[in-house]
C-alpha positions as protocol buffer text, in pm:
chain_id: "A"
residue {
  index: 1
  type: UNK
  ca { x: -3782 y: 1210 z: -79 }
}
residue {
  index: 2
  type: UNK
  ca { x: -3613 y: 1204 z: -418 }
}
residue {
  index: 3
  type: UNK
  ca { x: -3347 y: 994 z: -595 }
}
residue {
  index: 4
  type: UNK
  ca { x: -2983 y: 1087 z: -534 }
}
residue {
  index: 5
  type: UNK
  ca { x: -2941 y: 1137 z: -908 }
}
residue {
  index: 6
  type: UNK
  ca { x: -3151 y: 1454 z: -877 }
}
residue {
  index: 7
  type: UNK
  ca { x: -2886 y: 1609 z: -653 }
}
residue {
  index: 8
  type: UNK
  ca { x: -2683 y: 1674 z: -966 }
}
residue {
  index: 9
  type: UNK
  ca { x: -2958 y: 1899 z: -1103 }
}
residue {
  index: 10
  type: UNK
  ca { x: -2900 y: 2279 z: -1072 }
}
residue {
  index: 11
  type: UNK
  ca { x: -3207 y: 2333 z: -852 }
}
residue {
  index: 12
  type: UNK
  ca { x: -3057 y: 2107 z: -583 }
}
residue {
  index: 13
  type: UNK
  ca { x: -2713 y: 2271 z: -585 }
}
residue {
  index: 14
  type: UNK
  ca { x: -2733 y: 2392 z: -223 }
}
residue {
  index: 15
  type: UNK
  ca { x: -2844 y: 2050 z: -95 }
}
residue {
  index: 16
  type: UNK
  ca { x: -2569 y: 1881 z: -295 }
}
residue {
  index: 17
  type: UNK
  ca { x: -2311 y: 2115 z: -145 }
}
residue {
  index: 18
  type: UNK
  ca { x: -2443 y: 2038 z: 205 }
}
residue {
  index: 19
  type: UNK
  ca { x: -2389 y: 1666 z: 140 }
}
residue {
  index: 20
  type: UNK
  ca { x: -2032 y: 1740 z: 31 }
}
residue {
  index: 21
  type: UNK
  ca { x: -1967 y: 1935 z: 351 }
}
residue {
  index: 22
  type: UNK
  ca { x: -2105 y: 1648 z: 558 }
}
residue {
  index: 23
  type: UNK
  ca { x: -1867 y: 1402 z: 399 }
}
residue {
  index: 24
  type: UNK
  ca { x: -1574 y: 1640 z: 440 }
}
residue {
  index: 25
  type: UNK
  ca { x: -1660 y: 1665 z: 810 }
}
residue {
  index: 26
  type: UNK
  ca { x: -1679 y: 1285 z: 843 }
}
residue {
  index: 27
  type: UNK
  ca { x: -1342 y: 1256 z: 671 }
}
residue {
  index: 28
  type: UNK
  ca { x: -1185 y: 1495 z: 921 }
}
residue {
  index: 29
  type: UNK
  ca { x: -1332 y: 1309 z: 1218 }
}
residue {
  index: 30
  type: UNK
  ca { x: -1167 y: 987 z: 1094 }
}
residue {
  index: 31
  type: UNK
  ca { x: -820 y: 1136 z: 1051 }
}
residue {
  index: 32
  type: UNK
  ca { x: -588 y: 1027 z: 1331 }
}
residue {
  index: 33
  type: UNK
  ca { x: -885 y: 935 z: 1550 }
}
residue {
  index: 34
  type: UNK
  ca { x: -899 y: 565 z: 1628 }
}
residue {
  index: 35
  type: UNK
  ca { x: -1235 y: 589 z: 1811 }
}
residue {
  index: 36
  type: UNK
  ca { x: -1415 y: 754 z: 1519 }
}
residue {
  index: 37
  type: UNK
  ca { x: -1249 y: 522 z: 1273 }
}
residue {
  index: 38
  type: UNK
  ca { x: -1353 y: 214 z: 1468 }
}
residue {
  index: 39
  type: UNK
  ca { x: -1716 y: 330 z: 1489 }
}
residue {
  index: 40
  type: UNK
  ca { x: -1739 y: 420 z: 1118 }
}
residue {
  index: 41
  type: UNK
  ca { x: -1571 y: 95 z: 1014 }
}
residue {
  index: 42
  type: UNK
  ca { x: -1888 y: -103 z: 1081 }
}
residue {
  index: 43
  type: UNK
  ca { x: -1991 y: -273 z: 758 }
}
residue {
  index: 44
  type: UNK
  ca { x: -2348 y: -132 z: 748 }
}
residue {
  index: 45
  type: UNK
  ca { x: -2202 y: 221 z: 759 }
}
residue {
  index: 46
  type: UNK
  ca { x: -1948 y: 135 z: 489 }
}
residue {
  index: 47
  type: UNK
  ca { x: -2227 y: -9 z: 273 }
}
residue {
  index: 48
  type: UNK
  ca { x: -2433 y: 307 z: 320 }
}
residue {
  index: 49
  type: UNK
  ca { x: -2142 y: 523 z: 205 }
}
residue {
  index: 50
  type: UNK
  ca { x: -2078 y: 294 z: -90 }
}
residue {
  index: 51
  type: UNK
  ca { x: -2438 y: 338 z: -200 }
}
residue {
  index: 52
  type: UNK
  ca { x: -2369 y: 712 z: -238 }
}
residue {
  index: 53
  type: UNK
  ca { x: -2063 y: 679 z: -460 }
}
residue {
  index: 54
  type: UNK
  ca { x: -2086 y: 824 z: -809 }
}
residue {
  index: 55
  type: UNK
  ca { x: -2288 y: 1132 z: -712 }
}
residue {
  index: 56
  type: UNK
  ca { x: -1995 y: 1374 z: -655 }
}
residue {
  index: 57
  type: UNK
  ca { x: -2058 y: 1395 z: -282 }
}
residue {
  index: 58
  type: UNK
  ca { x: -1693 y: 1353 z: -172 }
}
residue {
  index: 59
  type: UNK
  ca { x: -1789 y: 1005 z: -53 }
}
residue {
  index: 60
  type: UNK
  ca { x: -1485 y: 860 z: -228 }
}
residue {
  index: 61
  type: UNK
  ca { x: -1239 y: 1076 z: -33 }
}
residue {
  index: 62
  type: UNK
  ca { x: -1410 y: 986 z: 295 }
}
residue {
  index: 63
  type: UNK
  ca { x: -1402 y: 613 z: 226 }
}
residue {
  index: 64
  type: UNK
  ca { x: -1037 y: 632 z: 121 }
}
residue {
  index: 65
  type: UNK
  ca { x: -952 y: 790 z: 456 }
}
residue {
  index: 66
  type: UNK
  ca { x: -1151 y: 518 z: 633 }
}
residue {
  index: 67
  type: UNK
  ca { x: -988 y: 231 z: 441 }
}
residue {
  index: 68
  type: UNK
  ca { x: -634 y: 367 z: 457 }
}
residue {
  index: 69
  type: UNK
  ca { x: -420 y: 127 z: 667 }
}
residue {
  index: 70
  type: UNK
  ca { x: -731 y: 6 z: 854 }
}
residue {
  index: 71
  type: UNK
  ca { x: -646 y: -363 z: 880 }
}
residue {
  index: 72
  type: UNK
  ca { x: -956 y: -465 z: 1079 }
}
residue {
  index: 73
  type: UNK
  ca { x: -1188 y: -317 z: 818 }
}
residue {
  index: 74
  type: UNK
  ca { x: -982 y: -444 z: 523 }
}
residue {
  index: 75
  type: UNK
  ca { x: -988 y: -801 z: 651 }
}
residue {
  index: 76
  type: UNK
  ca { x: -1365 y: -790 z: 713 }
}
residue {
  index: 77
  type: UNK
  ca { x: -1463 y: -686 z: 359 }
}
residue {
  index: 78
  type: UNK
  ca { x: -1679 y: -925 z: 159 }
}
residue {
  index: 79
  type: UNK
  ca { x: -1680 y: -987 z: -214 }
}
residue {
  index: 80
  type: UNK
  ca { x: -1983 y: -760 z: -253 }
}
residue {
  index: 81
  type: UNK
  ca { x: -1798 y: -463 z: -100 }
}
residue {
  index: 82
  type: UNK
  ca { x: -1505 y: -506 z: -337 }
}
residue {
  index: 83
  type: UNK
  ca { x: -1732 y: -564 z: -637 }
}
residue {
  index: 84
  type: UNK
  ca { x: -1891 y: -223 z: -578 }
}
residue {
  index: 85
  type: UNK
  ca { x: -1573 y: -52 z: -692 }
}
residue {
  index: 86
  type: UNK
  ca { x: -1550 y: -268 z: -1003 }
}
residue {
  index: 87
  type: UNK
  ca { x: -1909 y: -179 z: -1089 }
}
residue {
  index: 88
  type: UNK
  ca { x: -1829 y: 192 z: -1062 }
}
residue {
  index: 89
  type: UNK
  ca { x: -1561 y: 164 z: -1331 }
}
residue {
  index: 90
  type: UNK
  ca { x: -1819 y: -2 z: -1554 }
}
residue {
  index: 91
  type: UNK
  ca { x: -2121 y: 217 z: -1479 }
}
residue {
  index: 92
  type: UNK
  ca { x: -1962 y: 557 z: -1410 }
}
residue {
  index: 93
  type: UNK
  ca { x: -1632 y: 534 z: -1597 }
}
residue {
  index: 94
  type: UNK
  ca { x: -1263 y: 455 z: -1568 }
}
residue {
  index: 95
  type: UNK
  ca { x: -1171 y: 718 z: -1312 }
}
residue {
  index: 96
  type: UNK
  ca { x: -847 y: 684 z: -1121 }
}
residue {
  index: 97
  type: UNK
  ca { x: -1021 y: 745 z: -786 }
}
residue {
  index: 98
  type: UNK
  ca { x: -1203 y: 413 z: -821 }
}
residue {
  index: 99
  type: UNK
  ca { x: -882 y: 224 z: -894 }
}
residue {
  index: 100
  type: UNK
  ca { x: -731 y: 401 z: -592 }
}
residue {
  index: 101
  type: UNK
  ca { x: -989 y: 219 z: -380 }
}
residue {
  index: 102
  type: UNK
  ca { x: -872 y: -118 z: -505 }
}
residue {
  index: 103
  type: UNK
  ca { x: -513 y: -24 z: -428 }
}
residue {
  index: 104
  type: UNK
  ca { x: -613 y: 77 z: -75 }
}
residue {
  index: 105
  type: UNK
  ca { x: -779 y: -260 z: -20 }
}
residue {
  index: 106
  type: UNK
  ca { x: -484 y: -485 z: -109 }
}
residue {
  index: 107
  type: UNK
  ca { x: -218 y: -338 z: 120 }
}
residue {
  index: 108
  type: UNK
  ca { x: -195 y: -206 z: 474 }
}
residue {
  index: 109
  type: UNK
  ca { x: 113 y: -16 z: 590 }
}
residue {
  index: 110
  type: UNK
  ca { x: 296 y: -156 z: 288 }
}
residue {
  index: 111
  type: UNK
  ca { x: 208 y: -517 z: 371 }
}
residue {
  index: 112
  type: UNK
  ca { x: -24 y: -725 z: 153 }
}
residue {
  index: 113
  type: UNK
  ca { x: -373 y: -820 z: 273 }
}
residue {
  index: 114
  type: UNK
  ca { x: -388 y: -1180 z: 139 }
}
residue {
  index: 115
  type: UNK
  ca { x: -767 y: -1222 z: 143 }
}
residue {
  index: 116
  type: UNK
  ca { x: -823 y: -903 z: -57 }
}
residue {
  index: 117
  type: UNK
  ca { x: -527 y: -967 z: -286 }
}
residue {
  index: 118
  type: UNK
  ca { x: -680 y: -1296 z: -395 }
}
residue {
  index: 119
  type: UNK
  ca { x: -1031 y: -1153 z: -434 }
}
residue {
  index: 120
  type: UNK
  ca { x: -920 y: -852 z: -636 }
}
residue {
  index: 121
  type: UNK
  ca { x: -677 y: -1048 z: -851 }
}
residue {
  index: 122
  type: UNK
  ca { x: -954 y: -1295 z: -931 }
}
residue {
  index: 123
  type: UNK
  ca { x: -1194 y: -1014 z: -1019 }
}
residue {
  index: 124
  type: UNK
  ca { x: -944 y: -822 z: -1231 }
}
residue {
  index: 125
  type: UNK
  ca { x: -842 y: -1123 z: -1434 }
}
residue {
  index: 126
  type: UNK
  ca { x: -1169 y: -1308 z: -1481 }
}
residue {
  index: 127
  type: UNK
  ca { x: -1371 y: -1258 z: -1797 }
}
residue {
  index: 128
  type: UNK
  ca { x: -1672 y: -1089 z: -1639 }
}
residue {
  index: 129
  type: UNK
  ca { x: -1474 y: -811 z: -1468 }
}
residue {
  index: 130
  type: UNK
  ca { x: -1227 y: -727 z: -1745 }
}
residue {
  index: 131
  type: UNK
  ca { x: -1431 y: -416 z: -1816 }
}
residue {
  index: 132
  type: UNK
  ca { x: -1223 y: -246 z: -1547 }
}
residue {
  index: 133
  type: UNK
  ca { x: -899 y: -307 z: -1739 }
}
residue {
  index: 134
  type: UNK
  ca { x: -722 y: -105 z: -2007 }
}
residue {
  index: 135
  type: UNK
  ca { x: -586 y: -382 z: -2225 }
}
residue {
  index: 136
  type: UNK
  ca { x: -228 y: -407 z: -2345 }
}
residue {
  index: 137
  type: UNK
  ca { x: -71 y: -663 z: -2575 }
}
residue {
  index: 138
  type: UNK
  ca { x: 255 y: -722 z: -2757 }
}
residue {
  index: 139
  type: UNK
  ca { x: 212 y: -713 z: -3135 }
}
residue {
  index: 140
  type: UNK
  ca { x: 508 y: -768 z: -3367 }
}
residue {
  index: 141
  type: UNK
  ca { x: 747 y: -672 z: -3090 }
}
residue {
  index: 142
  type: UNK
  ca { x: 558 y: -352 z: -3002 }
}
residue {
  index: 143
  type: UNK
  ca { x: 357 y: -304 z: -2682 }
}
residue {
  index: 144
  type: UNK
  ca { x: 15 y: -168 z: -2778 }
}
residue {
  index: 145
  type: UNK
  ca { x: -291 y: -42 z: -2590 }
}
residue {
  index: 146
  type: UNK
  ca { x: -651 y: -111 z: -2693 }
}
residue {
  index: 147
  type: UNK
  ca { x: -824 y: 228 z: -2690 }
}
residue {
  index: 148
  type: UNK
  ca { x: -1165 y: 62 z: -2710 }
}
residue {
  index: 149
  type: UNK
  ca { x: -1105 y: -93 z: -2369 }
}
residue {
  index: 150
  type: UNK
  ca { x: -1079 y: 256 z: -2219 }
}
residue {
  index: 151
  type: UNK
  ca { x: -1451 y: 299 z: -2285 }
}
residue {
  index: 152
  type: UNK
  ca { x: -1578 y: -58 z: -2242 }
}
residue {
  index: 153
  type: UNK
  ca { x: -1484 y: -423 z: -2275 }
}
residue {
  index: 154
  type: UNK
  ca { x: -1681 y: -669 z: -2486 }
}
residue {
  index: 155
  type: UNK
  ca { x: -1511 y: -1011 z: -2511 }
}
residue {
  index: 156
  type: UNK
  ca { x: -1725 y: -1100 z: -2813 }
}
residue {
  index: 157
  type: UNK
  ca { x: -1631 y: -791 z: -3010 }
}
residue {
  index: 158
  type: UNK
  ca { x: -1348 y: -799 z: -3262 }
}
residue {
  index: 159
  type: UNK
  ca { x: -1351 y: -420 z: -3309 }
}
residue {
  index: 160
  type: UNK
  ca { x: -1033 y: -285 z: -3154 }
}
residue {
  index: 161
  type: UNK
  ca { x: -823 y: 24 z: -3190 }
}
residue {
  index: 162
  type: UNK
  ca { x: -470 y: -71 z: -3089 }
}
residue {
  index: 163
  type: UNK
  ca { x: -206 y: 201 z: -3066 }
}
residue {
  index: 164
  type: UNK
  ca { x: 159 y: 185 z: -2953 }
}
residue {
  index: 165
  type: UNK
  ca { x: 215 y: 246 z: -2583 }
}
residue {
  index: 166
  type: UNK
  ca { x: 421 y: 555 z: -2668 }
}
residue {
  index: 167
  type: UNK
  ca { x: 128 y: 703 z: -2862 }
}
residue {
  index: 168
  type: UNK
  ca { x: -107 y: 624 z: -2576 }
}
residue {
  index: 169
  type: UNK
  ca { x: 112 y: 817 z: -2331 }
}
residue {
  index: 170
  type: UNK
  ca { x: 147 y: 1111 z: -2569 }
}
residue {
  index: 171
  type: UNK
  ca { x: -217 y: 1152 z: -2668 }
}
residue {
  index: 172
  type: UNK
  ca { x: -442 y: 1022 z: -2390 }
}
residue {
  index: 173
  type: UNK
  ca { x: -591 y: 1261 z: -2130 }
}
residue {
  index: 174
  type: UNK
  ca { x: -430 y: 1271 z: -1787 }
}
residue {
  index: 175
  type: UNK
  ca { x: -724 y: 1097 z: -1619 }
}
residue {
  index: 176
  type: UNK
  ca { x: -689 y: 791 z: -1843 }
}
residue {
  index: 177
  type: UNK
  ca { x: -313 y: 784 z: -1791 }
}
residue {
  index: 178
  type: UNK
  ca { x: -364 y: 805 z: -1415 }
}
residue {
  index: 179
  type: UNK
  ca { x: -614 y: 519 z: -1429 }
}
residue {
  index: 180
  type: UNK
  ca { x: -373 y: 308 z: -1636 }
}
residue {
  index: 181
  type: UNK
  ca { x: -90 y: 375 z: -1390 }
}
residue {
  index: 182
  type: UNK
  ca { x: -303 y: 283 z: -1089 }
}
residue {
  index: 183
  type: UNK
  ca { x: -430 y: -29 z: -1265 }
}
residue {
  index: 184
  type: UNK
  ca { x: -72 y: -152 z: -1308 }
}
residue {
  index: 185
  type: UNK
  ca { x: 5 y: -55 z: -949 }
}
residue {
  index: 186
  type: UNK
  ca { x: -294 y: -258 z: -831 }
}
residue {
  index: 187
  type: UNK
  ca { x: -174 y: -568 z: -1014 }
}
residue {
  index: 188
  type: UNK
  ca { x: 170 y: -515 z: -864 }
}
residue {
  index: 189
  type: UNK
  ca { x: 27 y: -472 z: -514 }
}
residue {
  index: 190
  type: UNK
  ca { x: -167 y: -795 z: -553 }
}
residue {
  index: 191
  type: UNK
  ca { x: 170 y: -974 z: -565 }
}
residue {
  index: 192
  type: UNK
  ca { x: 313 y: -813 z: -251 }
}
residue {
  index: 193
  type: UNK
  ca { x: 411 y: -1091 z: -13 }
}
residue {
  index: 194
  type: UNK
  ca { x: 378 y: -1342 z: -299 }
}
residue {
  index: 195
  type: UNK
  ca { x: 57 y: -1496 z: -167 }
}
residue {
  index: 196
  type: UNK
  ca { x: 31 y: -1844 z: -315 }
}
residue {
  index: 197
  type: UNK
  ca { x: -320 y: -1792 z: -452 }
}
residue {
  index: 198
  type: UNK
  ca { x: -240 y: -1454 z: -606 }
}
residue {
  index: 199
  type: UNK
  ca { x: 83 y: -1585 z: -759 }
}
residue {
  index: 200
  type: UNK
  ca { x: -98 y: -1881 z: -910 }
}
residue {
  index: 201
  type: UNK
  ca { x: -363 y: -1662 z: -1071 }
}
residue {
  index: 202
  type: UNK
  ca { x: -113 y: -1407 z: -1198 }
}
residue {
  index: 203
  type: UNK
  ca { x: 123 y: -1671 z: -1341 }
}
residue {
  index: 204
  type: UNK
  ca { x: -166 y: -1844 z: -1515 }
}
residue {
  index: 205
  type: UNK
  ca { x: -333 y: -1536 z: -1663 }
}
residue {
  index: 206
  type: UNK
  ca { x: -37 y: -1309 z: -1736 }
}
residue {
  index: 207
  type: UNK
  ca { x: 221 y: -1555 z: -1867 }
}
């Protein structure tokens, strides 16, 4: 046995590729197959897959296929399952694929999932989880983006690097722009259906 982190070493390239093929196979078995989806939607299996995120195993793509419009699974998720995706943005980085997860959890077939909307809105807007956000603020009539928040968020730090939104769009790499776009989409999706709890949190924190 060896830690999963070692799979990223060159000497384990063939084993790493085998893991990727396994997850691709699982993804295909879930597509348009309600029986496979129901079996793999058991929380212990979801938790096992979540434990393998961040190692470039194609786990993210497989979980996205499993979560997509799967109302039974979405409504059964606990805070700990949702928090896993927030932790990834903090520990691995602000990659759009992790924000895609959060978007997949708040809606199902275009309809809001109230329990997850409230949980995710709370997590996004509370002080401890703001590390997942790219921060924007109006300054002297100009919307600006805090470039420091792209890397990390420290509420006690006064060191910021604010640039106009236009500059951010012109100069930032595509991955950061994609993350920013999906972050705004997630906040918007949290308001779908105007759940009373989500609306209260959003009105309080964003006004």
